[in-house]
mmCIF file with all atom_site columns, C-alpha atoms in Angstrom:
data_model
loop_
_atom_site.group_PDB
_atom_site.id
_atom_site.type_symbol
_atom_site.label_atom_id
_atom_site.label_alt_id
_atom_site.label_comp_id
_atom_site.label_asym_id
_atom_site.label_entity_id
_atom_site.label_seq_id
_atom_site.pdbx_PDB_ins_code
_atom_site.Cartn_x
_atom_site.Cartn_y
_atom_site.Cartn_z
_atom_site.occupancy
_atom_site.B_iso_or_equiv
_atom_site.pdbx_formal_charge
_atom_site.auth_seq_id
_atom_site.auth_comp_id
_atom_site.auth_asym_id
_atom_site.auth_atom_id
_atom_site.pdbx_PDB_model_num
ATOM 1   C CA . MET A 1 1   ? 41.735 15.677 4.180   1.00 94.00 ? 30  MET A CA 1
ATOM 2   C CA . ARG A 1 2   ? 39.646 14.387 7.016   1.00 97.00 ? 31  ARG A CA 1
ATOM 3   C CA . VAL A 1 3   ? 35.843 14.459 6.805   1.00 97.00 ? 32  VAL A CA 1
ATOM 4   C CA . THR A 1 4   ? 33.826 14.222 9.984   1.00 97.00 ? 33  THR A CA 1
ATOM 5   C CA . CYS A 1 5   ? 30.044 14.106 10.103  1.00 98.00 ? 34  CYS A CA 1
ATOM 6   C CA . THR A 1 6   ? 27.220 12.259 11.755  1.00 98.00 ? 35  THR A CA 1
ATOM 7   C CA . VAL A 1 7   ? 26.094 9.142  9.944   1.00 98.00 ? 36  VAL A CA 1
ATOM 8   C CA . ASN A 1 8   ? 22.933 7.370  10.979  1.00 97.00 ? 37  ASN A CA 1
ATOM 9   C CA . GLY A 1 9   ? 23.046 9.099  14.320  1.00 96.00 ? 38  GLY A CA 1
ATOM 10  C CA . SER A 1 10  ? 26.642 8.322  15.206  1.00 97.00 ? 39  SER A CA 1
ATOM 11  C CA . PRO A 1 11  ? 29.847 10.342 14.766  1.00 98.00 ? 40  PRO A CA 1
ATOM 12  C CA . ALA A 1 12  ? 31.905 9.234  11.763  1.00 98.00 ? 41  ALA A CA 1
ATOM 13  C CA . ALA A 1 13  ? 35.261 10.246 10.322  1.00 98.00 ? 42  ALA A CA 1
ATOM 14  C CA . ALA A 1 14  ? 37.080 9.336  7.151   1.00 97.00 ? 43  ALA A CA 1
ATOM 15  C CA . ASP A 1 15  ? 40.794 10.108 6.712   1.00 96.00 ? 44  ASP A CA 1
ATOM 16  C CA . ASP A 1 16  ? 42.839 10.712 3.565   1.00 95.00 ? 45  ASP A CA 1
ATOM 17  C CA . VAL A 1 17  ? 39.767 11.750 1.582   1.00 96.00 ? 46  VAL A CA 1
ATOM 18  C CA . TRP A 1 18  ? 40.547 13.236 -1.793  1.00 92.00 ? 47  TRP A CA 1
ATOM 19  C CA . GLU A 1 19  ? 38.793 16.563 -2.299  1.00 76.00 ? 48  GLU A CA 1
ATOM 20  C CA . GLY A 1 20  ? 36.962 15.344 -5.401  1.00 86.00 ? 49  GLY A CA 1
ATOM 21  C CA . GLU A 1 21  ? 35.793 12.066 -3.834  1.00 96.00 ? 50  GLU A CA 1
ATOM 22  C CA . SER A 1 22  ? 32.053 11.641 -3.660  1.00 98.00 ? 51  SER A CA 1
ATOM 23  C CA . LEU A 1 23  ? 30.068 11.186 -0.490  1.00 98.00 ? 52  LEU A CA 1
ATOM 24  C CA . LEU A 1 24  ? 28.904 7.928  -1.942  1.00 98.00 ? 53  LEU A CA 1
ATOM 25  C CA . PHE A 1 25  ? 32.486 6.601  -2.163  1.00 98.00 ? 54  PHE A CA 1
ATOM 26  C CA . VAL A 1 26  ? 33.154 7.701  1.398   1.00 98.00 ? 55  VAL A CA 1
ATOM 27  C CA . LEU A 1 27  ? 30.026 6.023  2.696   1.00 98.00 ? 56  LEU A CA 1
ATOM 28  C CA . ARG A 1 28  ? 30.573 2.735  0.862   1.00 97.00 ? 57  ARG A CA 1
ATOM 29  C CA . GLU A 1 29  ? 34.373 2.352  0.800   1.00 97.00 ? 58  GLU A CA 1
ATOM 30  C CA . ARG A 1 30  ? 35.674 4.310  3.770   1.00 97.00 ? 59  ARG A CA 1
ATOM 31  C CA . LEU A 1 31  ? 32.841 3.953  6.281   1.00 97.00 ? 60  LEU A CA 1
ATOM 32  C CA . GLY A 1 32  ? 31.693 0.454  5.329   1.00 97.00 ? 61  GLY A CA 1
ATOM 33  C CA . LEU A 1 33  ? 28.036 1.328  4.551   1.00 96.00 ? 62  LEU A CA 1
ATOM 34  C CA . PRO A 1 34  ? 27.322 -0.485 1.237   1.00 96.00 ? 63  PRO A CA 1
ATOM 35  C CA . GLY A 1 35  ? 23.550 0.103  1.214   1.00 95.00 ? 64  GLY A CA 1
ATOM 36  C CA . SER A 1 36  ? 23.603 3.116  -1.068  1.00 96.00 ? 65  SER A CA 1
ATOM 37  C CA . LYS A 1 37  ? 24.450 1.792  -4.552  1.00 96.00 ? 66  LYS A CA 1
ATOM 38  C CA . ASN A 1 38  ? 26.831 3.157  -7.186  1.00 94.00 ? 67  ASN A CA 1
ATOM 39  C CA . ALA A 1 39  ? 25.172 2.933  -10.580 1.00 91.00 ? 68  ALA A CA 1
ATOM 40  C CA . CYS A 1 40  ? 25.192 5.998  -12.889 1.00 91.00 ? 69  CYS A CA 1
ATOM 41  C CA . GLU A 1 41  ? 27.497 8.406  -10.967 1.00 92.00 ? 70  GLU A CA 1
ATOM 42  C CA . GLN A 1 42  ? 25.498 11.251 -12.614 1.00 93.00 ? 71  GLN A CA 1
ATOM 43  C CA . GLY A 1 43  ? 22.541 11.663 -10.257 1.00 92.00 ? 72  GLY A CA 1
ATOM 44  C CA . GLU A 1 44  ? 20.118 10.141 -12.776 1.00 93.00 ? 73  GLU A CA 1
ATOM 45  C CA . CYS A 1 45  ? 19.197 6.762  -11.270 1.00 95.00 ? 74  CYS A CA 1
ATOM 46  C CA . GLY A 1 46  ? 18.601 7.516  -7.547  1.00 96.00 ? 75  GLY A CA 1
ATOM 47  C CA . SER A 1 47  ? 20.233 4.307  -6.289  1.00 97.00 ? 76  SER A CA 1
ATOM 48  C CA . CYS A 1 48  ? 22.573 6.388  -4.065  1.00 97.00 ? 77  CYS A CA 1
ATOM 49  C CA . THR A 1 49  ? 19.862 8.546  -2.482  1.00 98.00 ? 78  THR A CA 1
ATOM 50  C CA . VAL A 1 50  ? 20.593 9.522  1.135   1.00 98.00 ? 79  VAL A CA 1
ATOM 51  C CA . TYR A 1 51  ? 19.468 12.260 3.572   1.00 98.00 ? 80  TYR A CA 1
ATOM 52  C CA . MET A 1 52  ? 21.851 15.131 4.180   1.00 98.00 ? 81  MET A CA 1
ATOM 53  C CA . ASP A 1 53  ? 20.586 17.405 6.949   1.00 98.00 ? 82  ASP A CA 1
ATOM 54  C CA . GLY A 1 54  ? 17.125 15.945 6.382   1.00 97.00 ? 83  GLY A CA 1
ATOM 55  C CA . VAL A 1 55  ? 17.029 16.574 2.641   1.00 98.00 ? 84  VAL A CA 1
ATOM 56  C CA . VAL A 1 56  ? 17.302 13.820 0.073   1.00 97.00 ? 85  VAL A CA 1
ATOM 57  C CA . VAL A 1 57  ? 20.356 14.055 -2.188  1.00 98.00 ? 86  VAL A CA 1
ATOM 58  C CA . CYS A 1 58  ? 22.198 11.859 -4.635  1.00 98.00 ? 87  CYS A CA 1
ATOM 59  C CA . ALA A 1 59  ? 25.382 10.924 -2.754  1.00 98.00 ? 88  ALA A CA 1
ATOM 60  C CA . CYS A 1 60  ? 27.218 10.492 -6.033  1.00 97.00 ? 89  CYS A CA 1
ATOM 61  C CA . LEU A 1 61  ? 26.835 14.198 -6.750  1.00 97.00 ? 90  LEU A CA 1
ATOM 62  C CA . VAL A 1 62  ? 27.925 15.435 -3.296  1.00 98.00 ? 91  VAL A CA 1
ATOM 63  C CA . ALA A 1 63  ? 31.642 16.024 -2.863  1.00 97.00 ? 92  ALA A CA 1
ATOM 64  C CA . ALA A 1 64  ? 32.858 14.409 0.333   1.00 96.00 ? 93  ALA A CA 1
ATOM 65  C CA . GLY A 1 65  ? 33.990 17.768 1.714   1.00 95.00 ? 94  GLY A CA 1
ATOM 66  C CA . GLN A 1 66  ? 30.429 19.045 1.513   1.00 96.00 ? 95  GLN A CA 1
ATOM 67  C CA . ALA A 1 67  ? 29.438 16.473 4.153   1.00 97.00 ? 96  ALA A CA 1
ATOM 68  C CA . GLN A 1 68  ? 31.811 17.996 6.707   1.00 97.00 ? 97  GLN A CA 1
ATOM 69  C CA . GLY A 1 69  ? 29.859 18.562 9.926   1.00 98.00 ? 98  GLY A CA 1
ATOM 70  C CA . ARG A 1 70  ? 26.571 17.454 8.319   1.00 98.00 ? 99  ARG A CA 1
ATOM 71  C CA . ASP A 1 71  ? 24.006 14.866 9.375   1.00 98.00 ? 100 ASP A CA 1
ATOM 72  C CA . ILE A 1 72  ? 23.875 12.002 6.882   1.00 98.00 ? 101 ILE A CA 1
ATOM 73  C CA . ARG A 1 73  ? 21.277 9.247  6.995   1.00 98.00 ? 102 ARG A CA 1
ATOM 74  C CA . THR A 1 74  ? 21.565 6.269  4.675   1.00 97.00 ? 103 THR A CA 1
ATOM 75  C CA . VAL A 1 75  ? 19.200 3.332  3.951   1.00 96.00 ? 104 VAL A CA 1
ATOM 76  C CA . GLU A 1 76  ? 20.902 1.550  6.844   1.00 95.00 ? 105 GLU A CA 1
ATOM 77  C CA . GLY A 1 77  ? 19.681 4.369  9.156   1.00 95.00 ? 106 GLY A CA 1
ATOM 78  C CA . VAL A 1 78  ? 16.121 4.565  7.898   1.00 93.00 ? 107 VAL A CA 1
ATOM 79  C CA . GLY A 1 79  ? 14.896 1.771  10.153  1.00 83.00 ? 108 GLY A CA 1
ATOM 80  C CA . GLY A 1 80  ? 14.849 1.377  13.886  1.00 74.00 ? 109 GLY A CA 1
ATOM 81  C CA . GLY A 1 81  ? 18.457 0.388  14.555  1.00 74.00 ? 110 GLY A CA 1
ATOM 82  C CA . ASP A 1 82  ? 18.759 -3.414 14.286  1.00 81.00 ? 111 ASP A CA 1
ATOM 83  C CA . THR A 1 83  ? 15.155 -3.818 13.075  1.00 89.00 ? 112 THR A CA 1
ATOM 84  C CA . LEU A 1 84  ? 13.722 -2.943 9.744   1.00 93.00 ? 113 LEU A CA 1
ATOM 85  C CA . GLY A 1 85  ? 11.764 0.268  9.461   1.00 93.00 ? 114 GLY A CA 1
ATOM 86  C CA . THR A 1 86  ? 8.175  0.379  8.218   1.00 95.00 ? 115 THR A CA 1
ATOM 87  C CA . VAL A 1 87  ? 9.208  1.245  4.671   1.00 96.00 ? 116 VAL A CA 1
ATOM 88  C CA . GLN A 1 88  ? 11.926 -1.366 4.526   1.00 95.00 ? 117 GLN A CA 1
ATOM 89  C CA . GLN A 1 89  ? 9.532  -4.066 5.808   1.00 96.00 ? 118 GLN A CA 1
ATOM 90  C CA . ALA A 1 90  ? 6.776  -2.962 3.394   1.00 97.00 ? 119 ALA A CA 1
ATOM 91  C CA . PHE A 1 91  ? 9.184  -3.357 0.474   1.00 96.00 ? 120 PHE A CA 1
ATOM 92  C CA . LEU A 1 92  ? 9.872  -6.930 1.582   1.00 95.00 ? 121 LEU A CA 1
ATOM 93  C CA . ASP A 1 93  ? 6.235  -7.750 2.259   1.00 97.00 ? 122 ASP A CA 1
ATOM 94  C CA . ALA A 1 94  ? 5.004  -6.313 -1.046  1.00 96.00 ? 123 ALA A CA 1
ATOM 95  C CA . GLY A 1 95  ? 7.673  -8.100 -3.080  1.00 93.00 ? 124 GLY A CA 1
ATOM 96  C CA . ALA A 1 96  ? 9.149  -4.783 -4.238  1.00 94.00 ? 125 ALA A CA 1
ATOM 97  C CA . VAL A 1 97  ? 12.726 -6.074 -3.811  1.00 90.00 ? 126 VAL A CA 1
ATOM 98  C CA . GLN A 1 98  ? 13.943 -7.854 -6.913  1.00 85.00 ? 127 GLN A CA 1
ATOM 99  C CA . CYS A 1 99  ? 17.584 -7.480 -7.844  1.00 88.00 ? 128 CYS A CA 1
ATOM 100 C CA . GLY A 1 100 ? 17.819 -4.932 -5.014  1.00 87.00 ? 129 GLY A CA 1
ATOM 101 C CA . PHE A 1 101 ? 20.046 -2.403 -6.770  1.00 90.00 ? 130 PHE A CA 1
ATOM 102 C CA . CYS A 1 102 ? 17.456 0.392  -6.857  1.00 94.00 ? 131 CYS A CA 1
ATOM 103 C CA . THR A 1 103 ? 15.903 -0.533 -3.570  1.00 95.00 ? 132 THR A CA 1
ATOM 104 C CA . PRO A 1 104 ? 17.987 1.563  -1.168  1.00 96.00 ? 133 PRO A CA 1
ATOM 105 C CA . GLY A 1 105 ? 17.296 4.792  -3.036  1.00 97.00 ? 134 GLY A CA 1
ATOM 106 C CA . LEU A 1 106 ? 13.609 3.926  -3.444  1.00 97.00 ? 135 LEU A CA 1
ATOM 107 C CA . ILE A 1 107 ? 13.330 3.253  0.290   1.00 97.00 ? 136 ILE A CA 1
ATOM 108 C CA . VAL A 1 108 ? 14.924 6.593  1.218   1.00 98.00 ? 137 VAL A CA 1
ATOM 109 C CA . ALA A 1 109 ? 12.744 8.440  -1.305  1.00 98.00 ? 138 ALA A CA 1
ATOM 110 C CA . ALA A 1 110 ? 9.566  6.684  0.004   1.00 98.00 ? 139 ALA A CA 1
ATOM 111 C CA . ASP A 1 111 ? 10.601 7.346  3.593   1.00 97.00 ? 140 ASP A CA 1
ATOM 112 C CA . ASP A 1 112 ? 11.047 11.054 2.726   1.00 98.00 ? 141 ASP A CA 1
ATOM 113 C CA . LEU A 1 113 ? 7.625  11.178 1.109   1.00 98.00 ? 142 LEU A CA 1
ATOM 114 C CA . LEU A 1 114 ? 5.911  9.550  4.066   1.00 97.00 ? 143 LEU A CA 1
ATOM 115 C CA . ARG A 1 115 ? 7.556  12.022 6.437   1.00 95.00 ? 144 ARG A CA 1
ATOM 116 C CA . ARG A 1 116 ? 5.932  14.829 4.508   1.00 96.00 ? 145 ARG A CA 1
ATOM 117 C CA . VAL A 1 117 ? 2.638  13.243 3.395   1.00 96.00 ? 146 VAL A CA 1
ATOM 118 C CA . SER A 1 118 ? 1.086  10.622 5.697   1.00 94.00 ? 147 SER A CA 1
ATOM 119 C CA . ARG A 1 119 ? -1.363 9.203  3.154   1.00 95.00 ? 148 ARG A CA 1
ATOM 120 C CA . PRO A 1 120 ? -0.086 10.121 -0.333  1.00 97.00 ? 149 PRO A CA 1
ATOM 121 C CA . ALA A 1 121 ? -2.120 9.650  -3.449  1.00 97.00 ? 150 ALA A CA 1
ATOM 122 C CA . ASP A 1 122 ? -0.685 7.514  -6.262  1.00 97.00 ? 151 ASP A CA 1
ATOM 123 C CA . ALA A 1 123 ? 0.298  10.590 -8.223  1.00 97.00 ? 152 ALA A CA 1
ATOM 124 C CA . GLU A 1 124 ? 2.289  11.870 -5.192  1.00 98.00 ? 153 GLU A CA 1
ATOM 125 C CA . ILE A 1 125 ? 3.990  8.538  -4.829  1.00 98.00 ? 154 ILE A CA 1
ATOM 126 C CA . ARG A 1 126 ? 4.950  8.513  -8.518  1.00 97.00 ? 155 ARG A CA 1
ATOM 127 C CA . GLU A 1 127 ? 6.287  12.069 -8.354  1.00 97.00 ? 156 GLU A CA 1
ATOM 128 C CA . ALA A 1 128 ? 8.311  11.321 -5.169  1.00 97.00 ? 157 ALA A CA 1
ATOM 129 C CA . LEU A 1 129 ? 9.928  8.253  -6.768  1.00 96.00 ? 158 LEU A CA 1
ATOM 130 C CA . ALA A 1 130 ? 10.420 9.799  -10.217 1.00 95.00 ? 159 ALA A CA 1
ATOM 131 C CA . GLY A 1 131 ? 14.135 10.243 -9.636  1.00 93.00 ? 160 GLY A CA 1
ATOM 132 C CA . ASN A 1 132 ? 14.665 6.510  -8.945  1.00 94.00 ? 161 ASN A CA 1
ATOM 133 C CA . LEU A 1 133 ? 15.006 4.090  -11.836 1.00 93.00 ? 162 LEU A CA 1
ATOM 134 C CA . CYS A 1 134 ? 14.218 0.344  -11.589 1.00 90.00 ? 163 CYS A CA 1
ATOM 135 C CA . ARG A 1 135 ? 15.011 -1.995 -14.446 1.00 87.00 ? 164 ARG A CA 1
ATOM 136 C CA . CYS A 1 136 ? 13.337 -5.068 -12.985 1.00 86.00 ? 165 CYS A CA 1
ATOM 137 C CA . THR A 1 137 ? 9.727  -4.096 -12.408 1.00 75.00 ? 166 THR A CA 1
ATOM 138 C CA . GLY A 1 138 ? 6.807  -2.242 -13.856 1.00 76.00 ? 167 GLY A CA 1
ATOM 139 C CA . TYR A 1 139 ? 6.852  -0.284 -10.558 1.00 90.00 ? 168 TYR A CA 1
ATOM 140 C CA . GLU A 1 140 ? 3.519  -1.599 -9.391  1.00 94.00 ? 169 GLU A CA 1
ATOM 141 C CA . THR A 1 141 ? 4.992  -3.612 -6.496  1.00 95.00 ? 170 THR A CA 1
ATOM 142 C CA . ILE A 1 142 ? 7.003  -0.575 -5.545  1.00 96.00 ? 171 ILE A CA 1
ATOM 143 C CA . LEU A 1 143 ? 3.828  1.537  -5.451  1.00 97.00 ? 172 LEU A CA 1
ATOM 144 C CA . ASP A 1 144 ? 2.164  -1.267 -3.430  1.00 97.00 ? 173 ASP A CA 1
ATOM 145 C CA . ALA A 1 145 ? 5.075  -1.116 -0.962  1.00 97.00 ? 174 ALA A CA 1
ATOM 146 C CA . VAL A 1 146 ? 4.707  2.612  -0.427  1.00 98.00 ? 175 VAL A CA 1
ATOM 147 C CA . ARG A 1 147 ? 0.963  2.294  -0.019  1.00 98.00 ? 176 ARG A CA 1
ATOM 148 C CA . LEU A 1 148 ? 1.532  -0.482 2.516   1.00 98.00 ? 177 LEU A CA 1
ATOM 149 C CA . ALA A 1 149 ? 4.068  1.526  4.446   1.00 97.00 ? 178 ALA A CA 1
ATOM 150 C CA . ALA A 1 150 ? 1.715  4.510  4.513   1.00 97.00 ? 179 ALA A CA 1
ATOM 151 C CA . ALA A 1 151 ? -1.078 2.352  5.863   1.00 97.00 ? 180 ALA A CA 1
ATOM 152 C CA . ARG A 1 152 ? 1.245  0.936  8.556   1.00 95.00 ? 181 ARG A CA 1
ATOM 153 C CA . ARG A 1 153 ? 2.653  4.311  9.681   1.00 87.00 ? 182 ARG A CA 1
ATOM 154 C CA . PRO A 1 154 ? 0.267  6.025  12.065  1.00 77.00 ? 183 PRO A CA 1
ATOM 155 C CA . GLY A 1 155 ? 0.005  9.608  10.799  1.00 62.00 ? 184 GLY A CA 1
ATOM 156 C CA . GLY A 1 156 ? 3.306  9.472  8.867   1.00 51.00 ? 185 GLY A CA 1
ATOM 157 C CA . VAL A 1 157 ? 5.370  9.247  12.025  1.00 48.00 ? 186 VAL A CA 1
ATOM 158 C CA . ALA A 1 158 ? 9.088  9.570  11.186  1.00 49.00 ? 187 ALA A CA 1
ATOM 159 C CA . GLU A 1 159 ? 11.351 6.709  12.046  1.00 55.00 ? 188 GLU A CA 1
ATOM 160 C CA . GLY A 1 160 ? 15.101 6.612  12.581  1.00 53.00 ? 189 GLY A CA 1
ATOM 161 C CA . GLY A 1 161 ? 15.380 10.173 13.836  1.00 47.00 ? 190 GLY A CA 1
ATOM 162 C CA . ALA A 1 162 ? 15.929 12.032 10.547  1.00 43.00 ? 191 ALA A CA 1
ATOM 163 C CA . GLY A 1 163 ? 13.740 14.593 9.017   1.00 41.00 ? 192 GLY A CA 1
#
């Protein structure tokens, strides 16, 4: 089957998609967007987190056919086109990027939080990121990155057009 949708603001189509194929596979292998990572394939780790119609989902749990006609935004689309977005830059500046495997999902989850809450408390940050697992850190640099991004975003202004 053919799946057509909008990905990061542009029309996208994938041909010869198997009905049981995941959105994650389509994004990575058919559309050439490797940012979202494939780790657990069970929706437990958060490394494949993307927006679908403005709502965060685990792309590994979404059947490709469910994306038909939908608006998908990946970590590649969180920023401002060719430049890093505020959350992406904050992760770099705070040293929250280590092996990088969990980073795309954490960035999307943090971006989603900051779209809803311009100055989140630490408990809100922890809750928003609870679905994302990192094996490299004690999470403190990740929390620092979200705090930094919140401080840099005037009033929680959304970037990248999603949300």
